[in-house]
Amino acid sequence: MNKFIFSLIALAALSPSGYAKRAFTIQDAYRTIGVGSLSLSADGKTLSFNVTTQDLKNHSSSTTIHLMPLSPKGTPTSTPMMDDKCSNAQWSADGKWIYYDATGTITDADGKEVKLPQVWRRHIASGKTEQVTDFPLGVSGAVLSPDGNLLAFATEVYPDLGADGKANAERRKKKTEGPVQGHIADKLLYRHWSDYADGRYSHVLVYDIAKHTYTDVTPGEFSAPTWGNTPGFAFSPDSKEICFISNHTDHPEANTNADLFVVPVTGGEAKCITADNEAWDGSPQYSPNGRYIAYRFQKVPGHESDRFRLALYNRATGEKTVLTEDIDNWVNDDFVWTPDSKSIYFGVQEHGLVPIFKVDIATGKHAKVLPDRAVSNFCVGTDGYLYYTYSTTGKPTALYRSKAGGKSEQQLSFFNQALEEEVDIRPSEAMWVEGADGAMIEVWVVKPHNFDPNKKYPLVVNVHGGPQMQWMDSFRADWQVYPGAGYVVAYPNPHGSTGYGQEFTTSISGDWGGKPYEDVIKVTEALAKLPYVDAERMGAMGWSYGGYFMNWLQGQKHPFKCLASMMGLYDLRSMWGATEELWFPNYDLKGQPWNSELYKKWSPSEYVANFKTPTLIITGERDYRVSYTQSLQYFSVLQTLGIPSRLIVFSNDGHWPSSLNSMPVYYNAHLEWFHTYLGGDPAPWDTHKMMNNEVDY
């Protein structure tokens, strides 16, 4: 390494007082403070945003809305709107109220007080707060109508009971507290993520604030919005109509044909406006002038990872216009109209970042207005500024603003400054390696705490899930906990990753163990040649598809001394019958187990004769995407073969373990495993004691 560059890195590891910063620990992951959910007041003079803190010792978190009066000069400061827990501010158009999410008290059928998520509001002038909704099932993804008279929200109801919250709550209570405990289903998609449907469907309800009435505007045995598309609905500017996403096909578990519908806010017959497209349509947003509905869509039926494009629907003519056909990467769902309805700002997944673009809807011309950042939230100010949050590998999320493509960027929030001054939060360096078919594979490398270029360190390669997603140059505890314990960490974007063109993304479908495997092996070989990497002490880890990839490595030739598989697939044929979103394996494995050879070809269970590598296995008992039985099968085989292995099953978790309850165990178990086989620093706690709740954090 160039001595000058090494000197700069060394200086970055010093606190402002000149003392060396200490290594990042598991506890530090829970000291980071999150910033998000940006919202501007109607006059553009005040910015609201969520600030989230975590308390590892008490396994709790708290989110509070902060308000920041804006001025073009100096650095604006923010203050909490109130001391209580609250989030997701929405400003009324007249500027008199802030509506927000908070816990509200409901009296159930037995006269007991129950706390559930509800919508509240705060009068800006007086500071008076009041609970607005009182729906007995709770409120999710609430949206305030432009005229301030209505709230639309999603909740799970029994279709025959619709908006009757009391009746829904009573039936659900009988279901969960009666003498018969179990589930019944007459069709597929009977469970999702970590919950059974039990005859309930997500519906959009409209609440009239003045009349105190609830109306189910999406009745029927279908979900609206569809899962994973929250809020998935929007009001028209005149507050008379709602556009929502729903899949009305007979087999929503086997296809991606979600469509956009419009319906009066008073209820009635819904009209489908995207029936001509048999692939996915969603993310509706009305233009401020009411002429258009902007939305995202895909072209390939059944392919949940086809390219997301941005389009316009002309409400008067029904004509559709694609705005981003020449952008060969995914458009994110948090796009923003300008107040004059002439332009849209949107984020694009690109080379491990999410830059912001602006498109002129009249000409279709677009330009990148904020490059080189992994933006997570943004909004457009009336003062000419773009307000946004982002992080880097070596810097937690903060709030910024800028004009002129980010060149005049100003940091506005400093909640993590004390942590950054105390702890060595390691940056990443990008490198490119030639992978399968000559494609260049991007990989980020994080060097360990107190890095010495003359020493050799153990390496951990982390393979992402999805599989169609991208690792980004953004803050993530995995990129800090392991370097803090003495490891080099590398995270590549192999074939199948987003951000490198749709052909690159789609190439993994039907080829799970092919080009991605070749990419990761070639990346690891290149990393092993780095002067500071110990080629004899390399391990690998992964989650979801990354967990599958660890299990695939187990049966293939690889250089790793140990593996760590989280929520991974082991036997693809049995996986098909247990997962809920069948469109995914149907497309990615080109059919079903009885008509596609790929379930056998790419199944780790077919290569048991080659198994030999010590493996840590972590899963969640309520994971309905990748059933925990996949991990049980895998563990049984490893144990029977006498291969060192450990199984951790989180009883209450699904595909994503609880951040505050289970993830500390996740980090610690990995450190124990890597310490045993790669020789890094010891884990801070005993994982068995953590699982027995005998550790004082």
XYZ file of C-alpha atoms in Angstrom:
697
model
C 0.000 0.000 0.000
C 1.123 3.554 -0.708
C 2.619 4.925 2.531
C 0.726 8.197 2.171
C -2.631 6.401 1.856
C -1.771 4.167 4.801
C -0.965 7.291 6.836
C -4.381 8.769 6.019
C -6.115 5.556 7.125
C -4.083 5.551 10.308
C -5.074 9.167 11.023
C -8.742 8.301 10.461
C -8.445 5.735 13.265
C -7.572 8.482 15.737
C -10.108 10.348 17.842
C -10.142 14.186 17.678
C -8.053 14.212 20.853
C -5.363 12.189 19.130
C -5.967 8.944 21.015
C -6.447 5.755 19.021
C -10.047 4.787 18.570
C -11.078 1.428 19.977
C -12.368 -1.520 17.979
C -16.033 -1.743 16.971
C -18.007 -4.266 19.076
C -21.435 -5.894 18.970
C -22.638 -3.372 21.553
C -21.629 -0.516 19.250
C -23.984 -1.801 16.557
C -26.811 -0.858 18.929
C -25.431 2.580 19.714
C -25.946 3.784 16.160
C -28.868 6.178 15.728
C -31.039 5.962 12.634
C -32.536 8.844 10.651
C -35.322 8.448 8.092
C -38.916 9.076 6.959
C -38.329 12.642 5.746
C -41.338 14.926 5.299
C -41.591 18.653 4.517
C -44.253 21.027 5.787
C -46.596 22.473 3.181
C -44.739 25.792 3.150
C -41.384 24.007 2.864
C -40.008 25.742 5.956
C -39.804 22.770 8.348
C -38.434 19.273 7.831
C -39.626 16.371 9.965
C -37.855 13.027 10.258
C -37.670 9.920 12.421
C -34.817 9.432 14.870
C -34.467 5.854 16.148
C -32.369 4.771 19.117
C -31.756 1.268 20.479
C -31.135 -0.095 23.967
C -29.395 -3.461 23.797
C -29.384 -4.039 27.543
C -33.164 -3.736 27.747
C -33.815 -5.092 24.227
C -35.888 -2.076 23.275
C -35.931 0.685 20.694
C -37.573 4.083 20.455
C -38.469 6.297 17.510
C -39.251 9.990 17.876
C -40.114 12.646 15.315
C -37.677 15.550 15.097
C -38.536 18.943 13.623
C -35.923 21.039 11.844
C -36.712 24.655 10.858
C -34.903 25.280 7.588
C -32.776 28.235 6.628
C -30.356 28.630 3.716
C -27.550 29.880 5.936
C -25.728 28.043 8.698
C -26.532 24.547 9.905
C -30.184 24.028 10.886
C -30.770 22.199 14.155
C -33.577 19.849 15.104
C -35.513 19.159 18.287
C -37.867 16.304 19.220
C -41.481 17.096 18.458
C -42.427 15.470 21.763
C -40.969 13.105 24.342
C -43.293 10.197 23.576
C -42.651 7.520 20.971
C -43.966 8.669 17.596
C -43.009 8.274 13.954
C -43.784 8.989 10.292
C -44.995 12.581 10.355
C -47.480 13.792 7.730
C -48.242 17.500 7.458
C -51.754 18.726 6.796
C -52.069 20.902 3.683
C -53.204 23.896 5.756
C -50.100 23.595 7.930
C -52.081 23.368 11.165
C -51.531 19.702 12.066
C -48.924 16.990 12.057
C -50.387 13.492 11.804
C -48.196 10.644 13.038
C -48.060 6.995 14.092
C -48.054 6.067 17.779
C -49.507 3.483 20.125
C -53.126 4.073 21.025
C -55.431 2.545 23.615
C -58.457 0.526 22.521
C -61.084 -1.105 24.750
C -61.729 -4.685 23.618
C -64.919 -6.739 23.833
C -64.124 -7.750 27.422
C -63.647 -4.163 28.507
C -59.888 -4.498 28.706
C -57.578 -1.793 27.433
C -55.380 -2.923 24.542
C -52.528 -0.939 23.021
C -52.276 -0.993 19.233
C -50.744 1.182 16.487
C -53.031 4.123 15.695
C -52.862 7.548 14.054
C -52.497 10.642 16.223
C -52.200 14.321 15.430
C -50.581 17.341 17.021
C -51.797 20.901 16.661
C -48.755 22.914 15.677
C -49.750 26.212 17.289
C -51.019 24.894 20.634
C -49.058 21.655 20.941
C -52.259 19.762 21.739
C -52.182 16.056 20.793
C -55.092 13.716 20.250
C -55.678 10.157 19.084
C -57.439 10.161 15.699
C -58.143 6.505 14.868
C -59.424 3.824 17.206
C -59.568 0.800 14.944
C -59.634 -2.432 17.011
C -57.139 -4.219 14.733
C -54.585 -1.430 14.613
C -53.489 0.774 11.717
C -50.629 0.274 9.217
C -49.172 2.585 6.548
C -51.690 5.376 7.108
C -51.898 8.111 4.455
C -53.595 11.484 5.011
C -55.800 12.749 2.180
C -54.780 16.052 0.577
C -57.895 17.815 1.948
C -57.114 16.579 5.448
C -60.505 14.948 5.955
C -59.640 11.283 5.447
C -57.086 8.694 6.439
C -56.461 5.545 4.411
C -54.652 2.645 6.029
C -54.089 -1.081 5.630
C -55.148 -3.748 8.080
C -55.941 -7.462 7.949
C -59.663 -8.206 8.070
C -62.011 -11.112 7.497
C -63.655 -10.278 4.128
C -67.182 -10.996 5.360
C -66.684 -8.564 8.242
C -64.942 -5.806 6.264
C -64.559 -2.543 8.190
C -66.387 -3.812 11.291
C -63.365 -3.565 13.555
C -65.134 -4.853 16.664
C -66.402 -7.991 14.923
C -62.980 -8.619 13.369
C -61.288 -8.290 16.732
C -63.773 -10.634 18.425
C -63.325 -13.328 15.771
C -59.559 -13.051 15.927
C -59.646 -13.302 19.705
C -61.754 -16.461 19.557
C -59.340 -17.864 17.002
C -56.266 -17.272 19.166
C -57.720 -17.864 22.620
C -60.330 -20.583 22.065
C -59.946 -24.290 22.928
C -59.031 -25.244 19.345
C -55.613 -23.957 18.324
C -54.492 -24.408 14.737
C -54.844 -23.264 11.161
C -57.130 -24.214 8.292
C -56.690 -23.411 4.605
C -58.625 -24.124 1.422
C -56.174 -22.493 -0.989
C -52.553 -21.468 -1.249
C -50.830 -18.409 0.145
C -52.289 -19.464 3.480
C -49.257 -18.067 5.267
C -46.689 -15.390 4.496
C -43.324 -14.338 5.951
C -44.002 -15.315 9.590
C -47.794 -15.406 9.972
C -50.717 -17.574 8.932
C -53.521 -15.801 7.092
C -56.309 -17.818 8.743
C -58.852 -16.377 6.307
C -57.756 -12.751 6.710
C -56.733 -10.420 3.891
C -55.038 -7.052 3.891
C -57.579 -4.381 2.938
C -57.494 -0.608 2.528
C -59.839 1.148 4.922
C -60.776 4.820 4.696
C -61.492 6.681 7.913
C -63.598 9.844 7.835
C -62.079 11.971 10.588
C -65.147 14.146 11.152
C -67.785 11.401 10.910
C -65.708 8.750 12.752
C -66.625 6.098 10.171
C -64.551 3.359 8.550
C -65.108 2.126 4.983
C -63.527 -0.947 3.404
C -62.794 0.224 -0.151
C -61.132 -3.044 -1.253
C -63.626 -5.765 -0.224
C -63.209 -9.338 -1.340
C -60.963 -12.366 -0.921
C -57.765 -10.737 -2.103
C -55.074 -8.645 -0.474
C -54.846 -4.939 -1.144
C -52.185 -3.828 -0.895
C -50.285 -6.999 -1.697
C -47.653 -8.130 0.810
C -44.460 -6.133 0.786
C -46.063 -3.123 -0.908
C -46.788 -0.784 1.996
C -48.481 1.546 1.782
C -49.230 0.511 -1.818
C -52.050 3.045 -2.163
C -52.434 6.792 -2.706
C -55.098 9.515 -2.715
C -55.898 11.591 -5.773
C -55.207 15.338 -5.291
C -58.953 16.066 -4.960
C -59.224 13.384 -2.243
C -62.044 11.627 -4.131
C -60.190 8.539 -5.379
C -57.661 5.986 -4.205
C -55.258 3.998 -6.369
C -54.111 0.693 -4.882
C -52.139 -2.423 -5.816
C -53.677 -5.884 -5.708
C -53.417 -9.296 -7.359
C -56.898 -10.465 -8.358
C -55.844 -13.663 -10.124
C -57.006 -17.090 -8.972
C -53.492 -18.109 -7.943
C -51.647 -15.090 -6.538
C -49.091 -17.436 -4.978
C -47.910 -18.522 -8.429
C -47.671 -15.293 -10.401
C -46.551 -11.671 -10.079
C -49.531 -10.154 -11.909
C -50.326 -7.445 -9.381
C -52.283 -4.579 -10.949
C -53.251 -1.021 -10.109
C -56.905 -0.266 -9.403
C -58.763 2.977 -8.729
C -61.808 3.241 -6.489
C -63.850 6.113 -4.988
C -62.980 6.919 -1.368
C -66.619 6.154 -0.524
C -66.240 2.630 -1.876
C -67.735 1.020 -4.929
C -66.529 -0.850 -7.974
C -62.767 -0.736 -8.490
C -61.403 -0.192 -11.992
C -58.202 -1.932 -13.097
C -55.950 0.460 -15.051
C -53.060 -1.922 -15.855
C -54.907 -5.022 -17.108
C -52.841 -4.997 -20.308
C -49.690 -5.979 -18.389
C -49.474 -9.531 -17.002
C -46.386 -8.691 -14.953
C -46.150 -6.523 -11.819
C -47.539 -2.962 -11.549
C -47.324 -0.952 -8.339
C -46.031 2.036 -6.318
C -48.760 4.492 -7.421
C -48.355 8.263 -6.936
C -50.705 10.893 -8.350
C -49.220 14.016 -9.891
C -50.066 17.153 -7.879
C -52.160 18.489 -10.783
C -54.124 15.234 -10.922
C -53.417 14.477 -14.586
C -51.234 11.419 -14.093
C -50.549 8.460 -11.891
C -46.857 7.645 -11.833
C -46.048 4.032 -11.070
C -43.436 1.317 -11.407
C -43.884 -1.787 -13.502
C -42.159 -4.906 -14.815
C -42.503 -6.613 -18.193
C -41.732 -10.301 -17.571
C -44.633 -12.261 -16.003
C -43.621 -14.361 -13.007
C -40.190 -12.744 -12.680
C -40.176 -10.830 -9.412
C -36.687 -9.513 -10.210
C -37.360 -8.138 -13.659
C -36.295 -4.514 -14.135
C -38.516 -1.974 -12.370
C -39.340 0.868 -14.747
C -41.038 4.194 -14.040
C -44.155 5.033 -16.092
C -47.079 7.455 -16.314
C -50.785 6.688 -16.639
C -52.825 9.512 -18.170
C -56.070 9.599 -16.186
C -58.005 11.264 -18.980
C -56.942 9.089 -21.907
C -55.640 5.901 -20.292
C -52.402 6.296 -22.247
C -49.227 4.952 -20.647
C -45.755 6.402 -21.094
C -42.518 4.729 -19.974
C -40.022 7.247 -18.573
C -36.965 5.101 -17.820
C -36.733 2.496 -20.563
C -33.131 3.503 -21.278
C -32.062 3.085 -17.637
C -30.943 -0.537 -17.387
C -31.270 -0.802 -13.610
C -34.048 -0.899 -11.038
C -35.969 2.256 -10.166
C -36.709 2.340 -6.427
C -40.213 2.900 -5.092
C -39.626 6.178 -3.227
C -39.902 8.569 -6.164
C -41.116 12.158 -5.667
C -43.147 14.503 -7.856
C -42.185 18.164 -8.050
C -45.008 20.528 -6.936
C -45.491 21.784 -10.507
C -46.057 18.216 -11.781
C -43.378 18.701 -14.442
C -40.686 16.383 -13.072
C -40.095 13.330 -10.914
C -37.077 12.570 -8.742
C -36.248 8.886 -8.278
C -33.506 6.591 -7.003
C -31.806 3.885 -9.080
C -29.842 0.854 -7.865
C -26.473 1.276 -9.534
C -23.044 -0.257 -8.784
C -23.625 -0.638 -5.059
C -25.148 2.827 -4.723
C -28.531 4.532 -5.078
C -28.008 7.842 -6.892
C -30.931 10.224 -7.473
C -32.196 11.054 -10.961
C -34.637 13.670 -12.225
C -36.839 13.134 -15.284
C -38.791 15.733 -17.248
C -42.169 14.127 -17.986
C -42.793 16.228 -21.107
C -39.585 15.218 -22.884
C -38.600 12.044 -21.043
C -35.107 13.439 -20.605
C -33.440 12.506 -17.353
C -30.233 13.368 -15.559
C -28.418 12.197 -12.454
C -28.744 15.004 -9.899
C -27.113 13.293 -6.909
C -24.431 10.737 -7.813
C -22.108 8.476 -5.823
C -24.274 7.898 -2.767
C -26.367 5.043 -1.390
C -29.388 7.242 -0.650
C -32.027 5.703 1.605
C -34.596 8.532 1.969
C -35.032 11.862 0.229
C -37.434 14.733 -0.364
C -37.367 17.825 -2.552
C -37.405 21.210 -0.833
C -39.104 24.351 -2.092
C -35.839 26.157 -1.372
C -33.972 24.445 -4.209
C -32.320 21.893 -1.922
C -32.522 18.130 -2.057
C -32.769 16.676 1.459
C -31.648 13.081 1.890
C -30.116 10.453 4.149
C -27.341 8.053 3.308
C -24.494 6.149 4.874
C -21.216 4.647 3.753
C -19.513 1.495 4.950
C -17.476 3.598 7.349
C -20.076 6.180 8.397
C -23.583 5.577 9.846
C -26.655 7.251 8.386
C -26.979 11.019 8.603
C -29.168 13.730 7.080
C -27.770 15.988 4.345
C -28.836 18.618 1.842
C -27.300 19.848 -1.355
C -27.735 21.671 -4.621
C -25.889 21.200 -7.900
C -25.460 17.450 -7.893
C -24.233 17.123 -4.335
C -21.163 19.296 -4.788
C -22.358 21.713 -2.105
C -23.368 18.955 0.295
C -24.016 19.966 3.895
C -24.448 17.489 6.743
C -27.442 18.411 8.909
C -27.612 15.683 11.584
C -24.836 14.505 13.875
C -26.493 11.925 16.110
C -23.654 9.420 15.622
C -20.797 11.871 16.018
C -19.813 10.762 19.522
C -19.696 7.128 18.405
C -17.672 8.011 15.319
C -15.145 9.909 17.448
C -14.764 7.037 19.922
C -14.927 3.924 17.743
C -12.938 2.855 14.688
C -15.694 2.488 12.093
C -13.884 0.953 9.158
C -14.305 2.194 5.559
C -14.404 -0.083 2.536
C -12.348 -0.173 -0.631
C -13.825 -1.334 -3.946
C -11.977 -3.739 -6.195
C -12.982 -5.461 -9.434
C -12.285 -9.090 -10.289
C -12.915 -10.897 -13.562
C -15.608 -13.490 -12.965
C -17.673 -15.898 -15.039
C -17.920 -15.203 -18.769
C -15.358 -12.423 -18.386
C -17.758 -10.196 -16.439
C -16.158 -7.805 -13.975
C -17.359 -8.435 -10.423
C -17.338 -5.618 -7.875
C -16.331 -6.481 -4.328
C -15.889 -4.296 -1.268
C -13.081 -4.996 1.168
C -13.028 -3.831 4.794
C -9.692 -4.065 6.604
C -9.551 -4.883 10.308
C -9.087 -2.557 13.246
C -5.452 -1.491 13.801
C -4.656 -2.689 10.294
C -0.971 -3.342 9.672
C -0.101 -3.911 5.984
C 2.812 -6.096 7.046
C 0.573 -8.615 8.792
C -1.741 -11.311 7.454
C -5.339 -11.527 8.620
C -8.122 -14.098 8.360
C -10.748 -13.393 5.704
C -14.554 -13.661 5.795
C -16.476 -13.512 2.497
C -20.153 -12.553 2.830
C -22.517 -13.587 -0.001
C -25.788 -11.644 -0.195
C -29.304 -13.005 -0.375
C -32.113 -12.128 -2.721
C -30.470 -13.424 -4.788
C -31.380 -10.413 -6.911
C -30.143 -7.527 -4.776
C -26.916 -5.610 -4.307
C -24.465 -5.134 -1.492
C -23.953 -1.394 -1.180
C -21.316 0.977 0.071
C -23.493 1.659 3.094
C -23.240 1.129 6.834
C -24.013 -2.375 8.060
C -23.063 -3.952 11.377
C -21.612 -7.024 9.614
C -19.032 -4.757 7.967
C -17.875 -3.540 11.399
C -18.310 -6.321 13.976
C -15.959 -8.742 12.201
C -13.219 -6.207 11.274
C -13.437 -5.062 14.893
C -12.538 -8.637 15.866
C -9.550 -8.830 13.538
C -10.978 -10.059 10.228
C -10.789 -8.783 6.691
C -14.371 -8.748 5.400
C -15.247 -8.847 1.703
C -18.695 -8.623 0.151
C -19.051 -9.164 -3.601
C -21.874 -8.576 -6.078
C -21.759 -11.708 -8.275
C -24.038 -12.599 -11.190
C -27.632 -12.069 -10.092
C -26.912 -8.800 -8.311
C -28.864 -5.685 -9.166
C -27.159 -2.472 -10.209
C -25.077 -3.856 -13.083
C -27.717 -4.091 -15.805
C -30.788 -6.313 -16.025
C -29.060 -9.007 -18.092
C -26.539 -9.450 -15.276
C -29.393 -9.625 -12.739
C -31.514 -12.134 -14.648
C -28.533 -14.339 -15.472
C -28.795 -16.114 -12.108
C -32.276 -17.467 -12.862
C -31.830 -21.136 -13.716
C -28.146 -20.929 -12.807
C -28.018 -20.718 -9.015
C -24.845 -22.733 -8.582
C -23.228 -21.782 -11.892
C -21.894 -18.326 -12.693
C -22.386 -16.961 -9.122
C -20.278 -19.842 -7.768
C -17.549 -19.177 -10.326
C -17.649 -15.460 -9.461
C -17.261 -15.995 -5.717
C -14.449 -18.508 -6.150
C -12.551 -16.146 -8.476
C -13.121 -13.237 -6.103
C -11.818 -15.320 -3.203
C -8.755 -16.369 -5.194
C -8.008 -12.724 -5.930
C -8.488 -11.783 -2.279
C -6.203 -14.625 -1.188
C -3.399 -13.046 -3.202
C -3.606 -9.752 -1.313
C -0.481 -9.398 0.837
C -2.470 -8.906 4.055
C -4.860 -11.882 3.622
C -3.973 -15.252 5.136
C -5.036 -17.727 2.445
C -4.987 -20.536 5.017
C -7.599 -18.842 7.190
C -10.605 -18.010 5.047
C -14.298 -18.502 5.864
C -17.602 -17.636 4.226
C -21.068 -16.668 5.395
C -24.430 -15.878 3.823
C -28.138 -15.346 4.451
C -31.174 -16.630 2.486
C -29.767 -17.234 -1.007
C -26.424 -16.534 0.657
C -27.258 -19.356 3.063
C -28.094 -21.561 0.098
C -24.752 -20.581 -1.392
C -22.937 -21.732 1.750
C -24.737 -25.068 1.480
C -23.842 -25.240 -2.209
C -20.185 -24.556 -1.388
C -20.314 -27.449 1.062
C -20.694 -29.882 -1.808
C -18.320 -28.145 -4.229
C -14.613 -27.404 -4.346
C -13.807 -24.349 -2.261
C -10.968 -22.862 -0.175
C -12.879 -22.080 3.035
C -12.004 -23.522 6.450
C -15.515 -22.956 7.809
C -18.938 -21.850 6.654
C -21.901 -20.072 8.265
C -25.341 -20.631 6.724
C -28.314 -18.489 7.747
C -31.893 -19.205 6.606
C -30.416 -21.285 3.798
C -31.911 -23.729 1.322
C -30.651 -27.308 1.518
C -33.042 -29.515 -0.482
C -34.698 -27.629 -3.333
C -37.439 -30.156 -4.016
C -38.785 -30.101 -0.474
C -38.275 -26.328 -0.359
C -40.811 -25.842 -3.178
C -43.605 -27.450 -1.194
C -42.976 -25.401 1.941
C -42.365 -21.878 0.658
C -45.315 -19.499 0.167
C -44.424 -17.327 -2.841
C -44.279 -20.095 -5.426
C -43.747 -17.689 -8.312
C -40.129 -17.341 -7.194
C -38.951 -20.973 -7.524
C -41.283 -21.475 -10.481
C -39.382 -18.793 -12.376
C -35.877 -19.097 -10.971
C -35.811 -22.894 -11.182
C -37.853 -23.013 -14.393
C -40.834 -25.001 -13.223
C -41.772 -27.353 -10.402
C -39.789 -30.273 -8.961
C -41.603 -32.800 -11.159
C -40.932 -30.993 -14.435
C -37.626 -29.177 -13.949
C -34.274 -30.904 -13.552
C -32.844 -27.778 -11.922
C -34.262 -28.744 -8.510
C -31.913 -31.713 -8.595
C -29.030 -30.064 -10.434
C -28.669 -27.113 -8.056
C -29.708 -28.788 -4.795
C -26.940 -29.005 -2.159
C -28.550 -32.219 -0.904
C -27.390 -33.971 -4.087
C -23.710 -33.561 -3.157
C -23.599 -35.035 0.344
C -20.665 -37.256 -0.616
C -18.473 -34.127 -0.828
C -19.467 -32.595 2.516
C -16.586 -31.934 4.913
C -16.537 -28.286 6.056
C -17.470 -27.229 9.635
C -20.682 -25.202 9.450
C -22.703 -22.902 11.686
C -26.434 -23.009 10.850
C -28.942 -20.366 11.970
C -32.663 -20.330 11.200
C -36.032 -19.061 12.423
C -38.885 -21.382 13.338
C -41.434 -18.944 11.877
C -39.605 -18.526 8.581
C -42.211 -19.329 5.952
C -40.079 -18.144 3.039
C -37.295 -20.681 3.683
C -38.726 -23.226 6.085
C -36.567 -23.918 9.107
C -36.876 -27.596 8.248
C -34.316 -26.952 5.507
C -31.769 -26.186 8.216
C -32.888 -29.166 10.299
C -32.291 -31.505 7.352
C -28.877 -29.987 6.726
C -27.834 -30.214 10.369
C -28.971 -33.839 10.595
C -26.748 -34.750 7.639
C -23.704 -32.915 8.972
C -24.054 -34.467 12.397
C -24.545 -37.942 10.947
C -21.383 -37.524 8.882
C -19.447 -36.357 11.930
C -18.798 -32.890 10.487
C -18.466 -30.195 13.190
C -21.676 -28.177 13.113
C -23.907 -26.067 15.306
C -27.615 -25.357 14.883
C -29.351 -22.270 16.286
C -33.134 -22.035 15.892
C -34.829 -18.792 16.933
C -38.319 -19.780 18.096
C -40.123 -16.500 17.447
C -38.336 -15.307 14.325
C -39.010 -15.520 10.629
C -36.680 -14.878 7.706
C -35.219 -11.840 9.506
C -34.389 -12.407 13.179
C -35.340 -9.803 15.744
C -32.757 -7.022 15.664
C -32.584 -6.532 19.430
C -33.363 -10.025 20.697
C -31.743 -12.410 18.230
C -29.182 -10.507 16.171
C -26.727 -10.115 19.093
C -26.696 -13.925 19.250
C -26.197 -14.027 15.473
C -23.095 -11.822 15.679
C -21.694 -13.572 18.714
C -22.232 -17.072 17.282
C -20.369 -16.062 14.136
C -17.466 -14.663 16.148
C -17.277 -17.902 18.148
C -17.335 -19.978 14.986
C -14.771 -17.894 13.152
C -12.523 -17.758 16.226
C -12.566 -21.550 16.420
C -11.626 -22.145 12.782
C -9.965 -18.920 11.623
C -8.321 -17.622 14.752
C -9.723 -14.112 15.082
C -10.562 -12.466 18.400
C -12.773 -14.409 20.840
C -16.495 -13.633 21.015
C -17.501 -11.392 23.930
C -20.059 -13.826 25.321
C -20.832 -17.537 25.470
C -23.526 -18.234 22.874
C -25.066 -21.034 24.942
C -25.545 -18.582 27.814
C -27.020 -16.028 25.445
C -29.576 -18.573 24.267
C -30.377 -19.300 27.932
C -30.820 -15.559 28.622
C -27.953 -15.643 31.092
C -25.951 -12.759 29.616
C -26.049 -9.212 30.971
C -25.515 -6.941 27.982
